[in-house]
XYZ file of C-alpha atoms in Angstrom:
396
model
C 93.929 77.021 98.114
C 93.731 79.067 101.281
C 96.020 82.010 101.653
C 96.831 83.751 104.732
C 97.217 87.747 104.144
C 99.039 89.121 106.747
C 100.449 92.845 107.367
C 102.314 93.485 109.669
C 103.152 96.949 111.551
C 105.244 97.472 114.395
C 102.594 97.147 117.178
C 99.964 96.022 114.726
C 99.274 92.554 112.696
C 96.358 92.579 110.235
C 94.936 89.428 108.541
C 92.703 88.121 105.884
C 92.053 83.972 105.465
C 90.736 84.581 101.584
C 90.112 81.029 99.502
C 91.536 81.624 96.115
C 89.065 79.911 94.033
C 86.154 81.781 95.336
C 88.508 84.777 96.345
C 85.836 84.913 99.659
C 87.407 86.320 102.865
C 86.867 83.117 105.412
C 87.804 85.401 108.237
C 90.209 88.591 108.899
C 90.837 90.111 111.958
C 93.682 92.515 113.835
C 95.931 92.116 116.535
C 96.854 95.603 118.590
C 99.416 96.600 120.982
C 101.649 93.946 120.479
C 104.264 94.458 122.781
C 102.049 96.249 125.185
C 99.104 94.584 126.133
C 97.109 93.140 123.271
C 94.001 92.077 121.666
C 92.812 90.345 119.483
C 89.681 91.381 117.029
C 88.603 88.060 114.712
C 85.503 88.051 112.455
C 84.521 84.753 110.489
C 82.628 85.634 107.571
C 78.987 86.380 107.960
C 79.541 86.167 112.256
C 79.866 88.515 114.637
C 83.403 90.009 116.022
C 84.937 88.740 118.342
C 87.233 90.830 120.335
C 89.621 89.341 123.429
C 92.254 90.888 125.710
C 95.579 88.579 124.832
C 99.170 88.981 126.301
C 101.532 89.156 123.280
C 104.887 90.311 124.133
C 106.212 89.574 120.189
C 104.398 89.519 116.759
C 105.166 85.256 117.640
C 102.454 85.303 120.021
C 99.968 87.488 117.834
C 100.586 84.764 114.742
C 99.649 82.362 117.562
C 96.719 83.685 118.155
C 96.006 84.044 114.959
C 96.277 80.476 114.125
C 94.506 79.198 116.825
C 91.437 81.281 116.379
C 91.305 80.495 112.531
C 91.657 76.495 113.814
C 88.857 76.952 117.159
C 86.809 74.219 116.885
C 83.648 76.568 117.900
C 84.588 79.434 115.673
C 87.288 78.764 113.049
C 86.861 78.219 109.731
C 89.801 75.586 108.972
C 90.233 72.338 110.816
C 94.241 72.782 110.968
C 97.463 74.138 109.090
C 97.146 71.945 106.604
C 94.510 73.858 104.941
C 96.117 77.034 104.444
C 98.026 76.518 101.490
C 100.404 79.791 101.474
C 100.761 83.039 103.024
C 101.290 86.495 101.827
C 103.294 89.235 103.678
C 102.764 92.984 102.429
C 106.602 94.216 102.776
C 106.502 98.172 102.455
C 109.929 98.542 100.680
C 111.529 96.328 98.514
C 114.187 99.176 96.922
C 115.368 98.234 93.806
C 116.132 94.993 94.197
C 112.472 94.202 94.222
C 110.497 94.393 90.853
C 107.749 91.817 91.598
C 106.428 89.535 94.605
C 108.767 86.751 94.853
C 108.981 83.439 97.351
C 110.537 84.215 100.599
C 114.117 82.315 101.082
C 116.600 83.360 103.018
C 118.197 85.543 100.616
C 114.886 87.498 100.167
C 115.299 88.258 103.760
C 118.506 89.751 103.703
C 117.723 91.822 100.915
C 114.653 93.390 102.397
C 116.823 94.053 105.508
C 118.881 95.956 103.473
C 115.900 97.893 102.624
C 115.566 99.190 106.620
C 116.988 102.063 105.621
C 114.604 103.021 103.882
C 111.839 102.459 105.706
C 112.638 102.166 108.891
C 109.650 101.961 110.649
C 108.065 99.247 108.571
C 110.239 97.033 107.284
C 111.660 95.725 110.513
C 108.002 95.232 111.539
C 107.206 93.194 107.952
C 110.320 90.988 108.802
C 109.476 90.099 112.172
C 105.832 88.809 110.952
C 107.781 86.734 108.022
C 109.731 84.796 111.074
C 107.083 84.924 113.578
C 105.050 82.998 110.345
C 108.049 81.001 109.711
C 108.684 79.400 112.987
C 104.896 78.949 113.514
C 104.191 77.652 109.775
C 107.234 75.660 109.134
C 106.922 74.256 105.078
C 104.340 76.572 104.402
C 105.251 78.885 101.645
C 105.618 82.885 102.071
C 105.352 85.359 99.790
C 106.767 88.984 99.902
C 104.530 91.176 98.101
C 106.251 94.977 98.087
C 104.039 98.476 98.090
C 106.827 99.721 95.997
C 107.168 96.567 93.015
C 104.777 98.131 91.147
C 106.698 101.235 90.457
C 109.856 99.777 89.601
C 108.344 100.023 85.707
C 109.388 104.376 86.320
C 111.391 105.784 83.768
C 114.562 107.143 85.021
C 112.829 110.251 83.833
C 110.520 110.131 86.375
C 112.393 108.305 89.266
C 115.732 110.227 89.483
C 115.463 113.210 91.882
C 117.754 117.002 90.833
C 120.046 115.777 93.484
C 123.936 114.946 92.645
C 124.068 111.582 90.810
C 126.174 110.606 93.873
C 123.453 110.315 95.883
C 121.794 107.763 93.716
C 124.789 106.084 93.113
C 125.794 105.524 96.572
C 122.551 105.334 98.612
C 119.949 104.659 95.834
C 118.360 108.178 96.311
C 115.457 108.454 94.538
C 111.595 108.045 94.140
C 110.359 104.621 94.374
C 106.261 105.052 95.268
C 103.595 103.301 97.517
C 100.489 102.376 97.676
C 101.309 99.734 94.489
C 99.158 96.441 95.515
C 96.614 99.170 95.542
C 97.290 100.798 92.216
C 98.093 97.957 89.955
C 94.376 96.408 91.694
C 92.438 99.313 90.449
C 94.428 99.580 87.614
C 93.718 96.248 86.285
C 89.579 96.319 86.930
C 89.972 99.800 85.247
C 90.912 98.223 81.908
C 88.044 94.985 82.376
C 85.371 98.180 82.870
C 86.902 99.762 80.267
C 86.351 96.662 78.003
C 90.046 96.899 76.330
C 93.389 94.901 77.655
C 95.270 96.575 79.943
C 98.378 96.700 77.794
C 96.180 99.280 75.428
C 94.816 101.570 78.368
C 96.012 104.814 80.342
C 94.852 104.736 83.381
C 95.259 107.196 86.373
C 94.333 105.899 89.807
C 93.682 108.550 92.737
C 94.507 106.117 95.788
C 92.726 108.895 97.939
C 92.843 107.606 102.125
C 94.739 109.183 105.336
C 97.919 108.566 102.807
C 97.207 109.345 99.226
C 99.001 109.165 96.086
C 98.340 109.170 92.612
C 99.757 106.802 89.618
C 99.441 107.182 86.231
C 99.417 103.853 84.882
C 100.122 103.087 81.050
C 99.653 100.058 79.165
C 99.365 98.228 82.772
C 102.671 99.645 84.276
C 103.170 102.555 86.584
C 105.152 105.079 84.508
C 104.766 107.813 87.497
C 103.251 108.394 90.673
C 103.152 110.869 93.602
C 104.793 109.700 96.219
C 108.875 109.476 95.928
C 111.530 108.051 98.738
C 109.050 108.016 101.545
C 105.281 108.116 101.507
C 105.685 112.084 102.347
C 105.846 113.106 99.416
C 103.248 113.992 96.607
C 99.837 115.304 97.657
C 98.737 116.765 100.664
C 97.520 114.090 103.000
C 95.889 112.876 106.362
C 98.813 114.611 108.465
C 101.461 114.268 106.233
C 102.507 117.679 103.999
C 102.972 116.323 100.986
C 104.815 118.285 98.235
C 106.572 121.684 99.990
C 109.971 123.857 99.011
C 112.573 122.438 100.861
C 113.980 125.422 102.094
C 111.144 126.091 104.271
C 112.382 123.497 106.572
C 115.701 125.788 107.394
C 113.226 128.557 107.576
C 111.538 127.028 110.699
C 114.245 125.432 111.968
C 115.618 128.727 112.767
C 112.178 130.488 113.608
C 110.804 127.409 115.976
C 114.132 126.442 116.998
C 113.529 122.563 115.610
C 115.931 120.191 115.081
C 115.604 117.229 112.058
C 113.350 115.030 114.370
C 111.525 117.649 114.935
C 110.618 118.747 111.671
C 110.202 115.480 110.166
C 107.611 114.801 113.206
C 105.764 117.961 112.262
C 105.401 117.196 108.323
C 104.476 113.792 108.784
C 102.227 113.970 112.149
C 101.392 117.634 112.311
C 100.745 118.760 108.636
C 98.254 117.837 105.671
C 94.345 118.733 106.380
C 94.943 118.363 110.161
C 97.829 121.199 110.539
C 95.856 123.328 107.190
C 92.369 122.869 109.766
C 93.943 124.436 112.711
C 94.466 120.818 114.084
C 90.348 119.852 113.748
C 90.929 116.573 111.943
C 92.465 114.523 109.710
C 89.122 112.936 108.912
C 87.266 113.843 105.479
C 84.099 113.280 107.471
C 84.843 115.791 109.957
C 86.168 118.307 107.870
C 83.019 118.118 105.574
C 80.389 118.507 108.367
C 82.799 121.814 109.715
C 83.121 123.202 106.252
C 79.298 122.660 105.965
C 78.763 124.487 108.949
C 81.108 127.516 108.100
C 84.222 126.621 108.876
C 86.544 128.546 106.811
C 89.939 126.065 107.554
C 87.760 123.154 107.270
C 86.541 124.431 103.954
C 90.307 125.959 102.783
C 91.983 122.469 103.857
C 89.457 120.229 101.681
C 89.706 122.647 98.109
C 93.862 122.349 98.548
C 93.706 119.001 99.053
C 91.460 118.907 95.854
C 93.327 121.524 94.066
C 96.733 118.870 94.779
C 94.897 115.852 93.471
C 93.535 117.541 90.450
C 96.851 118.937 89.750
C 98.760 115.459 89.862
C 95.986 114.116 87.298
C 96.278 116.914 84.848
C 100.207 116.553 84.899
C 100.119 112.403 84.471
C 97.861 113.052 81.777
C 100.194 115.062 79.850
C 103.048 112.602 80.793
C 100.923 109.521 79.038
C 99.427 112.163 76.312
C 96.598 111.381 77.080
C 93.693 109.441 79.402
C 91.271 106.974 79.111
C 90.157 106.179 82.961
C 90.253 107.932 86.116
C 89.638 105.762 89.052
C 89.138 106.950 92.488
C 89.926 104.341 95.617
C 90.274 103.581 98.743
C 88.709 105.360 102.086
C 88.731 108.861 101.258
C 88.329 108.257 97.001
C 85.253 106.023 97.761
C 83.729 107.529 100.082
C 83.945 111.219 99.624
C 81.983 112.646 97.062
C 82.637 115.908 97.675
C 86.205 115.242 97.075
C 85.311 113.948 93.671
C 83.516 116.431 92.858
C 85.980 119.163 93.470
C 88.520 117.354 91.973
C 86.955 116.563 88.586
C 85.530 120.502 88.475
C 89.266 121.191 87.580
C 89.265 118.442 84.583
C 86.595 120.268 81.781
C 89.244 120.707 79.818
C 89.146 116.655 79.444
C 85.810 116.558 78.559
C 84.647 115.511 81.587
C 80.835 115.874 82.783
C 80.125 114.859 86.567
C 77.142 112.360 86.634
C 76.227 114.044 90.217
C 73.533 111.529 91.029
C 75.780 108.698 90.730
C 78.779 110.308 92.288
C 76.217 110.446 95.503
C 77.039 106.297 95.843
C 79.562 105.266 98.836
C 81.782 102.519 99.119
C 80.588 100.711 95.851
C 81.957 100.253 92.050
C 80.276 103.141 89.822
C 80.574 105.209 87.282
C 80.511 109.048 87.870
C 81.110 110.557 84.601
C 78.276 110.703 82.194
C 77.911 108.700 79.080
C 79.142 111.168 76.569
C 82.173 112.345 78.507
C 85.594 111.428 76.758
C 87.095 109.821 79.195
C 85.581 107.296 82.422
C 85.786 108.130 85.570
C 85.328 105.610 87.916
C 84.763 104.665 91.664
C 86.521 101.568 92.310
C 86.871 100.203 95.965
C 90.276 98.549 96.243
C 91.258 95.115 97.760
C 95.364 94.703 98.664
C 94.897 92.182 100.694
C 92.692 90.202 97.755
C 95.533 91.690 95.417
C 98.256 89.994 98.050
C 96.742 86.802 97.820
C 96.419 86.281 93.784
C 100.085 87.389 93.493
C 100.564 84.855 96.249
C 99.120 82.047 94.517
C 100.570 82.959 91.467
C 104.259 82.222 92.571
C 103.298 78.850 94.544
C-alpha cells in the first residue's frame, strides 16, 4: 500500500508518498505560502527538485497540486488515486480524548476541534488539510496521528500541574507533551539496538531540533517528558524559553510595559539560544562557528542549553530508577556533536564514557558511548513521517 503523509501548517503543507512494504519515500515535497502566493517544491525519489510558482488561495488547491504532481505522467510516480491506498494527517493536539491514531470520521473531527483551544495555531491548520484531503480523496481512508498520543501513558504524577484542581477539572489544564511520533520512533529502534523488547527497556530520547524535548520512555510508554500544555515548556530551545519562574513575566510586564501578547511573543519568538546570543541565531551551526571564534554569548547560550538537556536526563533517570539507552534525534541531536558531547560530560555518574571518534558522525545511526559504558547512548535519526505512515496502515 501507498500512504500519503501529509502535515499540514497554517501557510505550509508537507508531504511524503512512502510504500509500506518497502517503507521507500516515492516522492515528498512542500507547499509554501498558501494563502499568499505559493509554490510548490516536489522531489521523486532519486530525481532532481522541482520547484514551481502556484496560486493557492486554500490548503484545497495545495492538495491539488499535490495530487497532480504525484499523478504527472512525465514526473509522478503513481498512475492515479487509486494507488494510494490511505493517508496520514499529523494532528498536533489530540487532548485527552486522544490516546492513539485512530480513523478519521466525523466525530474525530469534532473532537479535535475541540482541541483548538489548545493549540490554536495548529490544529485549525491540521483540520483544514483533513477536508481539503477529504473533498479531493473521497473513499480514501484518513488517519489522525496526534504529537501528543504518545504521552497520554503519563502518570497523573507527572501530568497534573500545582495549579487548583479546578483548572484541570474545568479546562483540562495540564501537561500533555509533543514531539510523540518522534519519541515513540526512536524509542522503539532503541530497544531493537538494544537487542531486548521494548516492554523490558528504559529508554530516554533527547528529541534535540529548533523545538526540543525530552521523554523518558519505560517499558515502551512515555511515563514523562519535557514539554507540558504547549511546546514552551521544558528545555531551552530554538527561540522558545523553555522552563522559567513564572513570576518573571509580571516582573517585565511592569519594567517593559508588555501586555500578555506581548510576552508570550517574546518567550516563544524572542527567547531560547537566539534571545541568550544577543539575537545571533537560533541555529546550532551558527552558534558553534561564533563560540569557536570567541564569542562569549554564543559559547554561554550552547553550555545552558546543554546544562537543560543534561538536567532533564538525570531527573527521568531517577523517575524510571534507572537507564538503559540514551538516544539523541532529530536536527540538532544528530547533527551536533558538540551538543552531545556537553551533554553526556554531565552523565559520569552513569557510567558513561564518550566514544569521541564516533560521536564525530552526522546525520547517521551510531553508537557514541564506548563498549564498556553501562548504559548506550545512541544517535538515532528519526522518521515521523515513516512513523505516520505504519500507524496509518496499521488502522486500515
Amino acid at each position: 500500500m501507498n500512504v500519503l503523509v501529509i502535515n499540514c501548517g497554517s501557510s505550509s503543507l508537507k508531504f511524503q508518498l512512502i510504500n509500506s512494504q518497502s517503507e521507500q519515500v516515492l516522492a515528498k515535497g512542500l507547499c509554501e505560502r498558501i494563502g499568499i502566493d505559493g509554490s510548490l517544491t516536489y522531489q521523486p525519489e532519486g530525481q532532481d527538485k522541482i520547484k514551481e510558482a502556484k496560486a493557492m488561495p486554500t490548503h484545497t488547491e495545495a492538495i491539488q497540486f499535490v495530487i497532480e504532481a504525484l499523478t504527472d505522467p512525465a514526473t509522478g510516480v503513481v498512475k492515479d488515486l487509486k494507488e494510494i491506498g490511505a493517508v496520514g494527517h499529523r494532528v498536533v493536539h489530540g487532548g485527552e480524548a486522544f490516546a492513539s491514531s485512530v480513523v478519521i470520521t466525523e466525530e474525530v473531527l469534532a473532537a479535535i476541534e475541540d482541541c483548538n483551544d489548545l493549540a490554536p495555531l495548529h490544529n485549525p491548520a491540521n483540520l483544514i488539510g483533513i477536508r481539503a484531503c477529504m473533498e479531493l480523496m473521497p473513499g480514501t481512508p484518513m488517519v489522525a496521528v496526534f504529537d501528543t498520543a504518545f504521552h497520554q501513558t503519563m502518570p497523573e504524577k507527572a501530568y497534573m500541574y500545582g495549579l487548583p484542581y479546578d483548572y484541570y477539572k474545568n479546562y483540562k489544564v495540564r501537561r500533555y507533551g509533543f514531539h510523540g511520533t518522534s519519541h515513540s520512533f526512536v524509542s522503539k529502534r532503541a530497544a531493537e539496538i538494544f537487542g531486548k523488547p521494548c516492554e523490558e527497556v528504559k529508554t530516554i530520547v533527547c528529541h534535540l531540533g529548533n523545538g526540543a524535548s525530552v521523554c523518558a520512555v519505560d517499558g515502551g510508554k512515555s511515563v514523562d517528558t519535557s514539554m507540558g500544555l504547549t511546546p514552551l515548556e521544558g528545555l531551552v530551545m530554538g527561540t522558545r524559553s523553555g522552563d522559567i519562574d513564572p513570576a518573571i513575566l509580571e516582573f517585565l510586564a511592569k519594567k517593559e510595559g508588555l501586555d500578555i501578547t506581548g510576552l508570550m511573543n517574546m518567550l516563544n519568538k524572542k527567547s531560547g539560544v537566539f534571545g541568550l546570543s544577543g539575537n545571533l541565531s537560533s541555529d546550532f551551526r551558527d552558534l558553534e562557528t561564533a563560540a569557536d571564534e570567541g564569542n562569549p554569548l554564543a559559547k554561554a547560550a550552547l553550555e545552558v542549553f546543554a546544562y537543560r538537556v543534561a538536567k532533564y536526563v538525570g531527573g527521568y533517570a531517577a523517575a524510571m530508577n534507572g537507564v538503559d539507552v540514551i538516544a539523541f534525534t532529530a536536527g540538532i541531536g544528530e547533527n551536533a556533536s558538540i551538543v552531545r558531547e556537553m551533554v553526556l560530560g554531565y552523565l559520569g555518574y552513569l557510567g558513561i564514557t564518550l566514544d569521541s571518534e564516533a560521536n564525530k558522525g552526522r546525520g547517521k545511526e551510531i553508537r557514541i558511548s564506548t563498549e564498556d559504558s553501562n548504559v548506550l547512548v545512541m544517535v538515532i535519526p528519526t522518521n515521523e513521517e515513516l512513523a505516520i505512515a505504519r500507524e496509518t496502515v496499521a488502522l486500515v
